[in-house]
PDB file of C-alpha atoms and ligand atoms in Angstrom:
ATOM      1  CA  MET A  18       3.155  15.043  -3.155  1.00 95.00           C
ATOM      2  CA  GLU A  19       4.392  15.452   0.366  1.00 96.00           C
ATOM      3  CA  VAL A  20       7.685  13.693   1.025  1.00 98.00           C
ATOM      4  CA  ILE A  21       8.277  12.825   4.686  1.00 97.00           C
ATOM      5  CA  ILE A  22      11.813  11.669   5.388  1.00 98.00           C
ATOM      6  CA  LYS A  23      12.265   9.828   8.677  1.00 98.00           C
ATOM      7  CA  GLN A  24      15.430   8.387  10.138  1.00 97.00           C
ATOM      8  CA  ASN A  25      14.375   4.766   9.801  1.00 98.00           C
ATOM      9  CA  ALA A  26      11.542   2.479   8.734  1.00 98.00           C
ATOM     10  CA  GLU A  27      10.111   2.387  12.236  1.00 98.00           C
ATOM     11  CA  ALA A  28       9.755   6.182  12.480  1.00 98.00           C
ATOM     12  CA  GLY A  29       8.318   6.365   8.942  1.00 98.00           C
ATOM     13  CA  SER A  30       5.826   3.575   9.652  1.00 98.00           C
ATOM     14  CA  HIS A  31       4.755   5.133  12.943  1.00 98.00           C
ATOM     15  CA  ALA A  32       4.118   8.473  11.222  1.00 96.00           C
ATOM     16  CA  ALA A  33       1.991   6.686   8.611  1.00 97.00           C
ATOM     17  CA  ALA A  34       0.152   4.749  11.340  1.00 98.00           C
ATOM     18  CA  ALA A  35      -0.657   8.040  13.070  1.00 96.00           C
ATOM     19  CA  ALA A  36      -2.315   9.268   9.858  1.00 96.00           C
ATOM     20  CA  VAL A  37      -4.362   6.051   9.556  1.00 98.00           C
ATOM     21  CA  ALA A  38      -5.404   6.198  13.220  1.00 98.00           C
ATOM     22  CA  ARG A  39      -6.395   9.829  12.931  1.00 96.00           C
ATOM     23  CA  LEU A  40      -8.689   9.019  10.007  1.00 97.00           C
ATOM     24  CA  ILE A  41     -10.311   6.087  11.864  1.00 98.00           C
ATOM     25  CA  ARG A  42     -10.897   8.238  14.963  1.00 98.00           C
ATOM     26  CA  GLU A  43     -12.464  11.016  12.889  1.00 97.00           C
ATOM     27  CA  GLN A  44     -14.375   8.649  10.650  1.00 98.00           C
ATOM     28  CA  PRO A  45     -15.007   5.275  12.359  1.00 98.00           C
ATOM     29  CA  ASP A  46     -16.540   3.781   9.197  1.00 98.00           C
ATOM     30  CA  ALA A  47     -13.510   4.672   7.061  1.00 98.00           C
ATOM     31  CA  VAL A  48     -12.677   2.579   3.994  1.00 98.00           C
ATOM     32  CA  LEU A  49      -9.006   1.578   3.852  1.00 99.00           C
ATOM     33  CA  GLY A  50      -7.072   0.282   0.865  1.00 98.00           C
ATOM     34  CA  LEU A  51      -4.346  -2.061   2.108  1.00 98.00           C
ATOM     35  CA  ALA A  52      -1.074  -3.410   0.753  1.00 98.00           C
ATOM     36  CA  THR A  53       1.076  -6.476   1.354  1.00 97.00           C
ATOM     37  CA  GLY A  54       4.847  -6.997   1.067  1.00 94.00           C
ATOM     38  CA  SER A  55       7.438  -6.460   3.756  1.00 95.00           C
ATOM     39  CA  THR A  56       7.096  -2.668   3.732  1.00 97.00           C
ATOM     40  CA  PRO A  57       3.777  -2.195   5.604  1.00 98.00           C
ATOM     41  CA  LEU A  58       4.565  -4.771   8.326  1.00 98.00           C
ATOM     42  CA  ILE A  59       5.698  -2.219  10.920  1.00 98.00           C
ATOM     43  CA  LEU A  60       2.686  -0.036  10.098  1.00 98.00           C
ATOM     44  CA  TYR A  61       0.352  -2.974  10.789  1.00 98.00           C
ATOM     45  CA  LYS A  62       2.208  -3.776  14.034  1.00 98.00           C
ATOM     46  CA  GLU A  63       1.778  -0.205  15.203  1.00 98.00           C
ATOM     47  CA  LEU A  64      -1.944  -0.191  14.346  1.00 98.00           C
ATOM     48  CA  ILE A  65      -2.330  -3.472  16.269  1.00 98.00           C
ATOM     49  CA  ARG A  66      -0.583  -1.854  19.246  1.00 98.00           C
ATOM     50  CA  MET A  67      -2.895   1.160  19.008  1.00 98.00           C
ATOM     51  CA  HIS A  68      -5.882  -1.197  18.936  1.00 98.00           C
ATOM     52  CA  ARG A  69      -4.696  -3.077  22.030  1.00 98.00           C
ATOM     53  CA  GLU A  70      -3.343  -0.207  24.085  1.00 98.00           C
ATOM     54  CA  GLU A  71      -5.293   2.816  22.907  1.00 98.00           C
ATOM     55  CA  GLY A  72      -8.604   1.255  21.902  1.00 98.00           C
ATOM     56  CA  LEU A  73      -8.299   2.056  18.184  1.00 98.00           C
ATOM     57  CA  ASP A  74     -11.568   0.583  16.938  1.00 98.00           C
ATOM     58  CA  PHE A  75     -11.799  -1.241  13.610  1.00 98.00           C
ATOM     59  CA  SER A  76     -15.324  -2.567  14.142  1.00 98.00           C
ATOM     60  CA  ARG A  77     -16.840  -0.263  11.506  1.00 98.00           C
ATOM     61  CA  VAL A  78     -13.814  -0.072   9.190  1.00 98.00           C
ATOM     62  CA  THR A  79     -13.996  -1.643   5.717  1.00 98.00           C
ATOM     63  CA  THR A  80     -10.873  -2.749   3.840  1.00 98.00           C
ATOM     64  CA  PHE A  81      -9.983  -3.540   0.244  1.00 98.00           C
ATOM     65  CA  ASN A  82      -6.628  -5.111  -0.525  1.00 98.00           C
ATOM     66  CA  LEU A  83      -4.721  -4.149  -3.617  1.00 98.00           C
ATOM     67  CA  ASP A  84      -3.928  -7.526  -5.074  1.00 98.00           C
ATOM     68  CA  GLU A  85      -3.638 -11.311  -4.926  1.00 98.00           C
ATOM     69  CA  TYR A  86      -1.772 -13.995  -6.855  1.00 97.00           C
ATOM     70  CA  VAL A  87      -3.843 -15.940  -9.377  1.00 98.00           C
ATOM     71  CA  GLY A  88      -3.896 -19.647  -8.540  1.00 96.00           C
ATOM     72  CA  LEU A  89      -3.159 -19.401  -4.820  1.00 96.00           C
ATOM     73  CA  PRO A  90      -6.044 -20.435  -2.567  1.00 96.00           C
ATOM     74  CA  ALA A  91      -6.758 -18.176   0.428  1.00 95.00           C
ATOM     75  CA  GLY A  92      -5.137 -20.686   2.809  1.00 94.00           C
ATOM     76  CA  HIS A  93      -1.869 -20.947   0.840  1.00 95.00           C
ATOM     77  CA  GLU A  94       1.159 -19.910   2.889  1.00 94.00           C
ATOM     78  CA  GLN A  95       2.138 -17.213   0.406  1.00 95.00           C
ATOM     79  CA  SER A  96      -1.322 -15.931  -0.483  1.00 97.00           C
ATOM     80  CA  TYR A  97      -2.027 -12.320   0.352  1.00 97.00           C
ATOM     81  CA  HIS A  98      -5.208 -13.522   2.123  1.00 97.00           C
ATOM     82  CA  ARG A  99      -3.056 -15.434   4.572  1.00 97.00           C
ATOM     83  CA  PHE A 100      -0.547 -12.585   4.853  1.00 97.00           C
ATOM     84  CA  MET A 101      -3.282 -10.128   5.838  1.00 98.00           C
ATOM     85  CA  GLN A 102      -4.894 -12.518   8.324  1.00 98.00           C
ATOM     86  CA  GLU A 103      -1.628 -13.322  10.050  1.00 98.00           C
ATOM     87  CA  ASN A 104      -0.088  -9.880  10.048  1.00 98.00           C
ATOM     88  CA  PHE A 105      -3.105  -7.712  10.680  1.00 98.00           C
ATOM     89  CA  PHE A 106      -6.723  -8.862  10.633  1.00 98.00           C
ATOM     90  CA  CYS A 107      -6.579 -11.588  13.276  1.00 98.00           C
ATOM     91  CA  HIS A 108      -5.080  -9.087  15.745  1.00 98.00           C
ATOM     92  CA  ILE A 109      -7.757  -6.390  15.459  1.00 98.00           C
ATOM     93  CA  ASN A 110     -11.537  -6.232  15.818  1.00 98.00           C
ATOM     94  CA  ILE A 111     -12.404  -5.925  12.132  1.00 98.00           C
ATOM     95  CA  LYS A 112     -15.511  -7.774  10.946  1.00 98.00           C
ATOM     96  CA  PRO A 113     -14.655 -10.529   8.435  1.00 98.00           C
ATOM     97  CA  GLU A 114     -17.521  -9.371   6.198  1.00 98.00           C
ATOM     98  CA  ASN A 115     -15.873  -5.943   5.931  1.00 98.00           C
ATOM     99  CA  VAL A 116     -12.613  -7.395   4.574  1.00 98.00           C
ATOM    100  CA  HIS A 117     -12.155  -7.625   0.802  1.00 98.00           C
ATOM    101  CA  ILE A 118      -9.199  -9.225  -0.970  1.00 98.00           C
ATOM    102  CA  PRO A 119      -9.153 -10.248  -4.646  1.00 98.00           C
ATOM    103  CA  ASP A 120      -9.901 -13.960  -5.086  1.00 98.00           C
ATOM    104  CA  GLY A 121      -6.956 -15.611  -6.809  1.00 97.00           C
ATOM    105  CA  MET A 122      -9.038 -18.744  -7.414  1.00 97.00           C
ATOM    106  CA  THR A 123     -11.972 -17.124  -9.190  1.00 97.00           C
ATOM    107  CA  THR A 124     -13.091 -18.982 -12.301  1.00 96.00           C
ATOM    108  CA  ASP A 125     -14.379 -15.786 -13.922  1.00 97.00           C
ATOM    109  CA  VAL A 126     -11.694 -13.128 -13.621  1.00 97.00           C
ATOM    110  CA  PRO A 127     -13.418 -10.307 -15.568  1.00 97.00           C
ATOM    111  CA  ALA A 128     -16.686 -10.719 -13.623  1.00 98.00           C
ATOM    112  CA  PHE A 129     -14.813 -10.887 -10.315  1.00 98.00           C
ATOM    113  CA  CYS A 130     -12.853  -7.724 -11.141  1.00 98.00           C
ATOM    114  CA  ALA A 131     -16.007  -5.829 -12.141  1.00 98.00           C
ATOM    115  CA  ASP A 132     -17.644  -6.919  -8.855  1.00 98.00           C
ATOM    116  CA  TYR A 133     -14.584  -5.781  -6.882  1.00 98.00           C
ATOM    117  CA  GLU A 134     -14.797  -2.309  -8.435  1.00 98.00           C
ATOM    118  CA  GLN A 135     -18.525  -2.280  -7.737  1.00 98.00           C
ATOM    119  CA  ALA A 136     -17.968  -3.211  -4.078  1.00 98.00           C
ATOM    120  CA  ILE A 137     -15.463  -0.351  -3.672  1.00 98.00           C
ATOM    121  CA  ALA A 138     -17.970   2.076  -5.197  1.00 98.00           C
ATOM    122  CA  GLU A 139     -20.792   0.776  -2.976  1.00 98.00           C
ATOM    123  CA  ALA A 140     -18.607   1.241   0.105  1.00 98.00           C
ATOM    124  CA  GLY A 141     -18.319   4.904  -0.874  1.00 98.00           C
ATOM    125  CA  GLY A 142     -14.826   4.713  -2.377  1.00 98.00           C
ATOM    126  CA  ILE A 143     -11.489   4.314  -0.609  1.00 98.00           C
ATOM    127  CA  ASP A 144     -10.681   7.020   1.947  1.00 98.00           C
ATOM    128  CA  LEU A 145      -7.053   6.083   2.476  1.00 98.00           C
ATOM    129  CA  GLN A 146      -4.884   3.791   0.378  1.00 98.00           C
ATOM    130  CA  VAL A 147      -1.666   2.319   1.797  1.00 98.00           C
ATOM    131  CA  LEU A 148       0.924   1.608  -0.896  1.00 98.00           C
ATOM    132  CA  GLY A 149       4.393   0.189  -1.261  1.00 98.00           C
ATOM    133  CA  ILE A 150       6.561   0.429  -4.350  1.00 98.00           C
ATOM    134  CA  GLY A 151       8.178  -2.389  -6.315  1.00 93.00           C
ATOM    135  CA  SER A 152      11.819  -1.992  -7.279  1.00 89.00           C
ATOM    136  CA  ASP A 153      10.554  -1.508 -10.867  1.00 92.00           C
ATOM    137  CA  GLY A 154       8.137   1.221  -9.738  1.00 96.00           C
ATOM    138  CA  HIS A 155       4.995  -0.905  -9.619  1.00 96.00           C
ATOM    139  CA  VAL A 156       2.115  -0.076  -7.303  1.00 98.00           C
ATOM    140  CA  GLY A 157      -0.182  -2.920  -6.345  1.00 97.00           C
ATOM    141  CA  PHE A 158       0.882  -5.214  -9.165  1.00 96.00           C
ATOM    142  CA  ASN A 159       0.564  -2.535 -11.854  1.00 98.00           C
ATOM    143  CA  GLU A 160       3.764  -3.264 -13.675  1.00 96.00           C
ATOM    144  CA  PRO A 161       5.583  -0.798 -15.979  1.00 97.00           C
ATOM    145  CA  THR A 162       3.440   0.350 -18.943  1.00 97.00           C
ATOM    146  CA  SER A 163       0.182  -0.295 -17.038  1.00 98.00           C
ATOM    147  CA  SER A 164      -2.437   2.187 -18.166  1.00 98.00           C
ATOM    148  CA  PHE A 165      -2.974   5.103 -15.817  1.00 98.00           C
ATOM    149  CA  ALA A 166      -6.704   4.609 -16.472  1.00 98.00           C
ATOM    150  CA  SER A 167      -6.683   0.904 -15.535  1.00 98.00           C
ATOM    151  CA  ARG A 168      -9.183  -0.653 -13.143  1.00 98.00           C
ATOM    152  CA  THR A 169      -9.046  -3.982 -11.267  1.00 98.00           C
ATOM    153  CA  ARG A 170      -7.904  -6.708 -13.680  1.00 98.00           C
ATOM    154  CA  ILE A 171      -5.484  -9.553 -14.292  1.00 98.00           C
ATOM    155  CA  LYS A 172      -1.839  -8.691 -14.885  1.00 97.00           C
ATOM    156  CA  THR A 173       1.307 -10.618 -15.758  1.00 97.00           C
ATOM    157  CA  LEU A 174       4.235 -10.037 -13.409  1.00 96.00           C
ATOM    158  CA  THR A 175       7.567  -8.898 -14.790  1.00 94.00           C
ATOM    159  CA  ARG A 176      10.563 -11.195 -14.441  1.00 94.00           C
ATOM    160  CA  GLN A 177      12.028  -8.678 -12.014  1.00 91.00           C
ATOM    161  CA  THR A 178       8.955  -8.880  -9.751  1.00 92.00           C
ATOM    162  CA  VAL A 179       8.961 -12.682  -9.908  1.00 95.00           C
ATOM    163  CA  ALA A 180      12.653 -12.625  -8.914  1.00 94.00           C
ATOM    164  CA  ASP A 181      12.045 -10.004  -6.158  1.00 90.00           C
ATOM    165  CA  ASN A 182       9.151 -11.958  -4.650  1.00 92.00           C
ATOM    166  CA  ALA A 183      10.884 -15.360  -4.849  1.00 94.00           C
ATOM    167  CA  ARG A 184      12.270 -14.586  -1.370  1.00 92.00           C
ATOM    168  CA  PHE A 185       8.789 -15.280   0.015  1.00 91.00           C
ATOM    169  CA  PHE A 186       8.748 -18.663  -1.803  1.00 94.00           C
ATOM    170  CA  ASN A 187      11.983 -20.061  -0.291  1.00 93.00           C
ATOM    171  CA  GLY A 188      13.918 -18.356  -3.068  1.00 94.00           C
ATOM    172  CA  ASP A 189      12.331 -20.626  -5.674  1.00 95.00           C
ATOM    173  CA  GLU A 190      11.282 -18.476  -8.652  1.00 95.00           C
ATOM    174  CA  SER A 191       9.429 -21.400 -10.238  1.00 94.00           C
ATOM    175  CA  LYS A 192       6.950 -21.322  -7.343  1.00 94.00           C
ATOM    176  CA  VAL A 193       6.018 -17.637  -7.827  1.00 96.00           C
ATOM    177  CA  PRO A 194       2.756 -17.302  -9.761  1.00 97.00           C
ATOM    178  CA  HIS A 195       3.116 -15.286 -12.968  1.00 96.00           C
ATOM    179  CA  HIS A 196      -0.331 -13.731 -12.814  1.00 97.00           C
ATOM    180  CA  CYS A 197      -2.203 -11.671 -10.297  1.00 98.00           C
ATOM    181  CA  ILE A 198      -5.402  -9.716  -9.868  1.00 98.00           C
ATOM    182  CA  THR A 199      -4.671  -6.112  -8.943  1.00 98.00           C
ATOM    183  CA  MET A 200      -6.579  -2.902  -8.457  1.00 98.00           C
ATOM    184  CA  GLY A 201      -5.809  -0.666 -11.404  1.00 98.00           C
ATOM    185  CA  ILE A 202      -3.932   2.611 -11.311  1.00 98.00           C
ATOM    186  CA  GLY A 203      -7.231   4.398 -11.925  1.00 98.00           C
ATOM    187  CA  THR A 204      -8.698   2.571  -8.915  1.00 98.00           C
ATOM    188  CA  ILE A 205      -5.755   3.617  -6.728  1.00 98.00           C
ATOM    189  CA  MET A 206      -5.880   7.231  -7.944  1.00 98.00           C
ATOM    190  CA  ASP A 207      -9.556   7.448  -6.910  1.00 98.00           C
ATOM    191  CA  ALA A 208      -8.601   6.982  -3.238  1.00 98.00           C
ATOM    192  CA  ARG A 209      -9.064  10.250  -1.359  1.00 98.00           C
ATOM    193  CA  MET A 210      -5.664   9.986   0.335  1.00 98.00           C
ATOM    194  CA  VAL A 211      -2.639   7.865  -0.535  1.00 98.00           C
ATOM    195  CA  LEU A 212       0.132   6.893   1.888  1.00 98.00           C
ATOM    196  CA  MET A 213       3.134   5.517   0.029  1.00 98.00           C
ATOM    197  CA  LEU A 214       5.796   3.823   2.158  1.00 98.00           C
ATOM    198  CA  ALA A 215       9.283   2.985   0.906  1.00 98.00           C
ATOM    199  CA  PHE A 216      12.212   1.920   3.035  1.00 98.00           C
ATOM    200  CA  GLY A 217      15.747   0.788   2.333  1.00 97.00           C
ATOM    201  CA  GLY A 218      18.430   1.630  -0.202  1.00 97.00           C
ATOM    202  CA  ASN A 219      17.041  -0.856  -2.746  1.00 95.00           C
ATOM    203  CA  LYS A 220      14.041   1.487  -3.173  1.00 97.00           C
ATOM    204  CA  ALA A 221      16.086   4.697  -3.572  1.00 98.00           C
ATOM    205  CA  GLU A 222      16.115   4.686  -7.349  1.00 98.00           C
ATOM    206  CA  ALA A 223      12.389   3.935  -7.683  1.00 98.00           C
ATOM    207  CA  VAL A 224      11.560   6.603  -5.077  1.00 98.00           C
ATOM    208  CA  ALA A 225      13.576   9.265  -6.921  1.00 98.00           C
ATOM    209  CA  ALA A 226      11.927   8.341 -10.223  1.00 98.00           C
ATOM    210  CA  MET A 227       8.470   8.380  -8.617  1.00 98.00           C
ATOM    211  CA  VAL A 228       8.879  11.760  -6.930  1.00 98.00           C
ATOM    212  CA  GLU A 229      11.199  13.699  -9.232  1.00 98.00           C
ATOM    213  CA  GLY A 230      11.137  11.879 -12.553  1.00 98.00           C
ATOM    214  CA  PRO A 231       8.734  12.364 -15.432  1.00 98.00           C
ATOM    215  CA  VAL A 232       5.196  11.030 -15.068  1.00 98.00           C
ATOM    216  CA  ALA A 233       5.298   8.007 -17.317  1.00 98.00           C
ATOM    217  CA  ALA A 234       3.615   4.613 -17.545  1.00 98.00           C
ATOM    218  CA  VAL A 235       7.022   2.911 -17.445  1.00 98.00           C
ATOM    219  CA  MET A 236       7.236   4.167 -13.845  1.00 98.00           C
ATOM    220  CA  PRO A 237       3.683   3.488 -12.590  1.00 98.00           C
ATOM    221  CA  ALA A 238       4.192   5.106  -9.172  1.00 98.00           C
ATOM    222  CA  SER A 239       5.033   8.441 -10.861  1.00 98.00           C
ATOM    223  CA  ILE A 240       1.299   8.966 -11.421  1.00 98.00           C
ATOM    224  CA  LEU A 241       1.083   9.846  -7.725  1.00 98.00           C
ATOM    225  CA  GLN A 242       2.506  13.248  -8.714  1.00 98.00           C
ATOM    226  CA  HIS A 243      -0.998  13.888 -10.034  1.00 98.00           C
ATOM    227  CA  HIS A 244      -2.766  12.776  -6.859  1.00 98.00           C
ATOM    228  CA  PRO A 245      -4.246  15.659  -4.841  1.00 97.00           C
ATOM    229  CA  CYS A 246      -3.293  14.111  -1.472  1.00 97.00           C
ATOM    230  CA  ALA A 247      -0.331  11.744  -1.634  1.00 98.00           C
ATOM    231  CA  LYS A 248       2.129  11.430   1.249  1.00 98.00           C
ATOM    232  CA  VAL A 249       5.389   9.549   0.703  1.00 98.00           C
ATOM    233  CA  PHE A 250       7.063   8.159   3.845  1.00 98.00           C
ATOM    234  CA  VAL A 251      10.702   7.222   3.309  1.00 98.00           C
ATOM    235  CA  ASP A 252      13.674   6.426   5.508  1.00 98.00           C
ATOM    236  CA  GLU A 253      17.099   7.982   4.947  1.00 98.00           C
ATOM    237  CA  PRO A 254      18.430   5.171   2.678  1.00 98.00           C
ATOM    238  CA  ALA A 255      15.310   5.296   0.454  1.00 98.00           C
ATOM    239  CA  ALA A 256      15.646   9.107   0.269  1.00 98.00           C
ATOM    240  CA  GLU A 257      19.277   8.955  -0.810  1.00 98.00           C
ATOM    241  CA  ARG A 258      18.686   9.704  -4.502  1.00 98.00           C
ATOM    242  CA  LEU A 259      16.193  12.545  -3.986  1.00 98.00           C
ATOM    243  CA  LYS A 260      17.712  15.762  -5.322  1.00 98.00           C
ATOM    244  CA  LEU A 261      15.401  17.966  -3.285  1.00 98.00           C
ATOM    245  CA  ALA A 262      15.656  16.004  -0.016  1.00 98.00           C
ATOM    246  CA  ASP A 263      16.712  19.065   1.984  1.00 97.00           C
ATOM    247  CA  TYR A 264      13.735  21.000   0.675  1.00 98.00           C
ATOM    248  CA  TYR A 265      11.333  18.209   1.729  1.00 97.00           C
ATOM    249  CA  ARG A 266      12.889  18.233   5.224  1.00 97.00           C
ATOM    250  CA  TRP A 267      12.559  22.018   5.350  1.00 96.00           C
ATOM    251  CA  ILE A 268       8.877  21.853   4.384  1.00 95.00           C
ATOM    252  CA  TYR A 269       8.134  19.165   6.984  1.00 93.00           C
ATOM    253  CA  ASP A 270      10.020  20.963   9.765  1.00 92.00           C
ATOM    254  CA  ASN A 271       8.181  24.196   9.038  1.00 92.00           C
ATOM    255  CA  LYS A 272       4.672  22.835   8.704  1.00 87.00           C
ATOM    256  CA  PRO A 273       2.154  24.891  10.617  1.00 83.00           C
ATOM    257  CA  GLY A 274       0.848  23.069  13.705  1.00 74.00           C
ATOM    258  CA  TRP A 275      -2.656  22.665  12.293  1.00 71.00           C
ATOM    259  CA  GLN A 276      -1.250  20.836   9.298  1.00 73.00           C
ATOM    260  CA  LYS A 277       0.825  18.355  11.310  1.00 63.00           C
ATOM    261  CA  ASP A 278      -1.332  15.263  11.065  1.00 60.00           C
ATOM    262  CA  CYS A 279       1.594  12.851  10.853  1.00 52.00           C
TER     263      CYS A 279
HETATM  264  C1  LIG B 114       4.663  -6.588  -4.057  1.00 63.06           C
HETATM  265  C2  LIG B 114       3.227  -6.045  -3.885  1.00 63.06           C
HETATM  266  C3  LIG B 114       3.232  -4.548  -3.777  1.00 63.06           C
HETATM  267  C4  LIG B 114       4.370  -4.153  -2.860  1.00 63.06           C
HETATM  268  C5  LIG B 114       5.677  -4.420  -3.546  1.00 63.06           C
HETATM  269  C6  LIG B 114       6.898  -4.162  -2.680  1.00 63.06           C
HETATM  270  O1  LIG B 114       4.862  -7.334  -5.200  1.00 63.06           O
HETATM  271  N1  LIG B 114       2.295  -6.444  -4.872  1.00 63.06           N
HETATM  272  O2  LIG B 114       1.982  -4.097  -3.280  1.00 63.06           O
HETATM  273  O3  LIG B 114       4.301  -2.780  -2.570  1.00 63.06           O
HETATM  274  O4  LIG B 114       5.709  -5.664  -4.167  1.00 63.06           O
HETATM  275  O5  LIG B 114       7.152  -5.206  -1.804  1.00 63.06           O
HETATM  276  P1  LIG B 114       8.038  -5.055  -0.537  1.00 63.06           P
HETATM  277  O6  LIG B 114       7.282  -4.172   0.392  1.00 63.06           O
HETATM  278  O7  LIG B 114       8.196  -6.429   0.023  1.00 63.06           O
HETATM  279  O8  LIG B 114       9.319  -4.440  -0.968  1.00 63.06           O
END
């Protein structure tokens, strides 16, 4: 794991965006795994800016989103379909047929999930997966005790996640769906590169457990310690509980030029 500590969320997001842009420029038909939540918003804004001002071309890029709420139609205000359209896809030149997001309205969840895995495999696998972390350590919607071998499937949200995400539903917990379809941890671990973003003091504890705690299913994000190419972008408040923060800064500051891709 490479831990990159930046002063604020903007600097961390811009460093992550630089890594995404570099991949797309080197490999125009790259396959991206994308995340929702408030964390990647600045990253998406920066990629949109790069598209508009620097000609970053998404015309051959394929995307797979991590998750979607079960029971929310694509047009629902709080669906992740709508989130992605409004915050990213409608501002870039991606082809709608290259965009994949789990269907929260499917009538056959197991068949849909198997097809989703199949589509990822047929696209050649995910080159770069963007991730955020839940305050309980979830990635995608893989809640604590999710199997590290899991693939795309239905999951039940924890009460903590329902409470955390109620802010997107006018604070009304009763409106937050209790089920979701999410890529599994095994699916996420198959991505060739993972960019984890975490900003703000409310993520400090989860970040410390992910990076420096034991690898355990109760802390799903800790599995990233086993990923061969995982970069963790944090701001100062999210880095607050990291015991080896100075060492991570030292590594980053002393990276050889040829390794500085973000
Ligand atoms: C959500 C999403 C995750 C996201 C996480 C953190 O429930 N399913 O993919 O990383 O929770 O959200 P936020 O970025 O808003 O803190």
